[in-house]
Coordinates of C-alpha atoms in Angstrom, one line a residue:
M1 CA 27.3 -3.2 -17.4
E2 CA 23.8 -4.0 -18.9
Q3 CA 21.7 -0.9 -19.9
Y4 CA 18.2 -1.0 -18.7
N5 CA 15.3 0.1 -20.7
V6 CA 12.3 2.0 -18.9
L7 CA 9.1 2.9 -20.9
V8 CA 7.8 6.1 -19.4
V9 CA 4.3 6.4 -20.4
D10 CA 2.5 9.9 -19.6
D11 CA 0.3 12.1 -21.7
E12 CA 2.1 15.1 -20.6
K13 CA 5.4 15.9 -22.7
E14 CA 7.0 18.0 -19.9
I15 CA 6.6 14.9 -17.5
R16 CA 8.1 12.3 -19.9
D17 CA 10.8 14.9 -20.9
A18 CA 11.6 15.3 -17.3
I19 CA 11.7 11.6 -16.2
E20 CA 14.0 11.1 -19.4
I21 CA 16.5 13.5 -17.8
Y22 CA 16.5 12.0 -14.5
L23 CA 16.9 8.6 -15.6
K24 CA 19.5 9.2 -18.5
N25 CA 21.7 10.8 -15.6
E26 CA 21.5 7.1 -14.1
G27 CA 22.5 5.5 -17.3
I28 CA 19.1 4.2 -18.2
K29 CA 17.6 4.5 -21.6
V30 CA 14.2 6.1 -22.0
I31 CA 11.4 4.8 -24.3
K32 CA 8.4 7.5 -24.3
A33 CA 4.8 7.0 -24.9
A34 CA 1.8 9.2 -24.7
D35 CA -0.9 6.7 -23.6
G36 CA -1.6 3.2 -23.0
I37 CA -2.2 2.2 -26.7
E38 CA 1.1 3.7 -27.7
A39 CA 2.5 2.0 -24.7
I40 CA 1.6 -1.5 -26.1
E41 CA 3.0 -0.7 -29.3
K42 CA 6.5 0.3 -28.0
L43 CA 6.5 -2.8 -25.8
N44 CA 6.1 -5.2 -28.4
E45 CA 8.8 -3.3 -30.7
Q46 CA 11.8 -3.7 -28.3
P47 CA 13.0 -5.1 -24.8
V48 CA 11.6 -3.2 -21.7
H49 CA 12.7 -3.9 -18.2
L50 CA 10.4 -1.6 -16.4
I51 CA 7.3 0.8 -17.0
L52 CA 6.2 4.1 -15.4
L53 CA 2.7 4.3 -16.1
D54 CA 0.6 7.6 -15.4
V55 CA -3.1 6.7 -14.5
M56 CA -5.3 9.5 -16.2
M57 CA -4.5 9.4 -20.0
P58 CA -6.4 9.6 -23.3
R59 CA -7.4 6.4 -25.2
Q60 CA -6.5 4.2 -22.6
D61 CA -5.7 4.9 -19.1
G62 CA -3.1 3.2 -17.0
I63 CA -5.3 0.9 -15.1
T64 CA -6.6 -0.7 -18.3
T65 CA -2.9 -0.9 -19.8
T66 CA -1.7 -2.3 -16.6
F67 CA -4.4 -5.2 -16.9
R68 CA -3.5 -6.0 -20.4
I69 CA 0.3 -5.9 -19.9
R70 CA -0.3 -8.2 -17.2
E71 CA -1.9 -10.8 -19.3
D72 CA 1.4 -11.9 -20.7
K73 CA 4.1 -10.0 -19.3
N74 CA 5.7 -9.8 -15.9
I75 CA 7.8 -6.7 -16.4
P76 CA 7.8 -4.6 -13.6
I77 CA 5.4 -1.2 -13.5
I78 CA 5.3 1.6 -11.2
I79 CA 2.1 3.7 -11.2
L80 CA 2.2 7.2 -11.6
S81 CA -0.7 8.7 -9.6
A82 CA -1.7 12.4 -9.9
K83 CA -4.2 12.1 -6.7
A84 CA -3.3 11.8 -3.1
E85 CA -6.1 9.4 -2.5
D86 CA -5.3 5.7 -2.1
T87 CA -7.9 5.0 -4.7
D88 CA -6.0 4.9 -7.8
K89 CA -2.8 3.3 -5.8
I90 CA -4.9 0.3 -4.6
L91 CA -6.8 0.0 -7.9
G92 CA -3.4 -0.1 -9.7
L93 CA -1.7 -2.5 -7.5
Q94 CA -5.1 -4.9 -7.8
V95 CA -4.5 -5.2 -11.5
G96 CA -1.0 -5.8 -11.2
A97 CA 1.4 -2.8 -10.7
D98 CA 4.0 -3.4 -8.4
D99 CA 4.7 0.0 -7.0
Y100 CA 3.4 3.6 -7.2
V101 CA 4.9 7.1 -7.2
T102 CA 2.5 10.4 -6.1
K103 CA 2.7 13.2 -8.2
P104 CA 4.2 15.7 -8.0
F105 CA 7.3 13.3 -7.2
N106 CA 10.7 13.6 -5.8
P107 CA 13.2 12.7 -8.2
L108 CA 15.5 11.1 -6.0
E109 CA 12.2 9.0 -4.6
L110 CA 11.3 8.2 -8.3
I111 CA 14.9 7.2 -9.0
A112 CA 15.4 5.0 -6.1
R113 CA 12.1 3.0 -6.7
V114 CA 13.1 2.5 -10.4
K115 CA 16.3 1.2 -9.4
S116 CA 14.9 -0.9 -6.5
Q117 CA 12.2 -2.6 -9.0
L118 CA 14.9 -3.2 -11.7
R119 CA 17.1 -5.0 -9.2
R120 CA 14.6 -7.4 -8.2
Y121 CA 13.5 -8.0 -11.7
V122 CA 16.8 -8.6 -12.9
S123 CA 17.6 -11.0 -9.9
L124 CA 14.9 -13.2 -10.8
G125 CA 16.7 -14.1 -13.8
T126 CA 20.4 -13.9 -12.1
Y127 CA 19.9 -15.4 -8.8
E128 CA 23.0 -17.2 -7.6
G129 CA 23.6 -19.5 -4.9
K130 CA 21.9 -22.7 -3.7
T131 CA 18.4 -23.1 -5.0
K132 CA 16.0 -25.5 -4.2
V133 CA 12.3 -26.4 -5.0
I134 CA 9.9 -25.9 -1.9
D135 CA 7.0 -28.2 -1.9
L136 CA 4.2 -27.7 0.3
K137 CA 1.9 -30.4 -0.6
G138 CA 0.1 -28.6 -3.3
L139 CA 2.3 -25.3 -3.5
T140 CA 5.3 -25.6 -5.3
L141 CA 8.1 -22.9 -5.7
D142 CA 11.1 -23.8 -8.0
Q143 CA 13.8 -21.2 -6.9
S144 CA 15.9 -22.0 -9.9
S145 CA 13.2 -21.8 -12.7
K146 CA 11.3 -19.1 -10.6
E147 CA 8.1 -21.3 -11.1
V148 CA 5.4 -21.8 -9.2
T149 CA 2.5 -24.3 -9.1
A150 CA -0.5 -24.4 -7.1
H151 CA -2.6 -27.8 -7.0
G152 CA -0.8 -29.0 -10.2
E153 CA -1.2 -25.8 -12.1
P154 CA 1.1 -23.2 -13.0
V155 CA 0.8 -19.8 -11.3
R156 CA 1.8 -16.7 -13.3
L157 CA 3.1 -14.0 -10.6
T158 CA 4.5 -10.5 -10.9
P159 CA 8.1 -10.0 -9.6
I160 CA 6.8 -8.5 -6.3
E161 CA 4.5 -11.5 -5.8
Y162 CA 7.2 -13.8 -6.3
K163 CA 9.4 -12.4 -3.9
M164 CA 6.7 -12.2 -1.4
L165 CA 5.7 -15.6 -1.7
E166 CA 9.1 -17.1 -1.9
L167 CA 10.0 -15.1 1.3
L168 CA 7.3 -16.6 3.1
M169 CA 7.3 -20.2 1.6
T170 CA 11.4 -20.4 2.5
N171 CA 10.2 -19.4 6.1
A172 CA 7.1 -21.6 6.0
G173 CA 5.3 -21.8 9.2
R174 CA 7.0 -18.2 10.6
V175 CA 4.8 -15.2 10.8
F176 CA 6.2 -12.0 9.3
S177 CA 4.9 -8.5 10.2
I178 CA 3.7 -6.2 7.5
H179 CA 6.7 -4.2 8.2
D180 CA 8.9 -7.0 7.7
I181 CA 7.4 -8.2 4.5
Y182 CA 8.0 -4.8 2.9
E183 CA 11.3 -4.1 4.0
R184 CA 12.6 -7.6 3.1
V185 CA 10.8 -7.2 -0.5
W186 CA 11.0 -3.8 -1.4
K187 CA 14.3 -3.2 0.4
E188 CA 13.2 0.0 1.9
P189 CA 12.1 1.6 5.1
S190 CA 8.3 0.8 5.6
Y191 CA 6.4 3.8 5.7
N192 CA 2.4 3.6 5.4
A193 CA 2.7 0.0 4.0
E194 CA -0.3 -1.7 5.3
N195 CA -2.3 -1.1 1.7
T196 CA 0.4 -2.0 -0.3
V197 CA 1.4 -5.2 1.3
A198 CA -2.6 -6.3 1.8
V199 CA -3.0 -5.9 -1.9
H200 CA -0.5 -8.2 -2.9
I201 CA -1.3 -10.8 -0.4
R202 CA -4.8 -10.6 -1.7
K203 CA -3.7 -11.0 -5.4
I204 CA -1.5 -14.2 -4.2
R205 CA -4.4 -15.7 -2.3
E206 CA -6.4 -15.1 -5.8
K207 CA -3.7 -17.0 -7.7
I208 CA -2.8 -19.9 -5.5
E209 CA -5.7 -20.6 -3.5
I210 CA -9.1 -22.7 -4.3
D211 CA -10.9 -20.5 -2.0
P212 CA -8.9 -17.5 -1.3
K213 CA -11.5 -16.4 1.3
N214 CA -10.7 -19.7 3.4
P215 CA -7.0 -19.9 2.3
R216 CA -5.4 -23.5 2.7
F217 CA -1.7 -21.7 2.3
L218 CA -1.3 -18.1 2.8
K219 CA -2.8 -17.3 6.4
V220 CA -3.3 -14.2 8.3
V221 CA -2.2 -13.9 12.2
W222 CA -4.4 -11.2 13.4
G223 CA -2.9 -8.5 15.0
I224 CA 0.5 -10.1 13.8
G225 CA 1.2 -10.6 10.3
Y226 CA 1.1 -13.3 7.7
K227 CA 2.4 -16.5 7.2
I228 CA 2.5 -19.7 5.0
E229 CA 1.2 -22.7 6.6
K230 CA 3.6 -25.5 6.7

């Protein structure tokens, strides 16, 4: 069984150490960093399969770090936010994070979210079964290589964005509710998922549409959900 490496980034040593204990009990190796700059250094030194990233840190905060990581890496990122408000969560998702956990967190919830993201990330490279290329006249998704092109140009998607787009494209024309999308992609019950799904939909549109405000492919069906136009 492959051992996964999780990079834990938080300026509070007690939190880093506590998370290390939780994850080590699950057979996961933990790499620790105290801020965003150290996190980037660690990321370039060794393989990392997932990042747990605090928002408020000295030198370089979590939002800036997420943005810089997303310039060339699609590793899953879970934001650790100390605020109950949606601001940090939404901003983190907007710059490329895949999920968030609010401090103080339940260890069981944290472990469940880490495992869920790791399963999705690894499955992108170990997808088994019949694969195909889905071509919707300007938008193409190759399930074998996990590559997406829009208007002839390659599109860089995060693991969550890819899974969402794959779901919609393999069911082109079918409308999925926000709760359907969340439960099929995140593989967990949908609870207050509206903002999370909406932010990822917006990010996908920005990457695949010529005019995201007047989308050609990814449509909203008001009061029902979203679909990919055939």
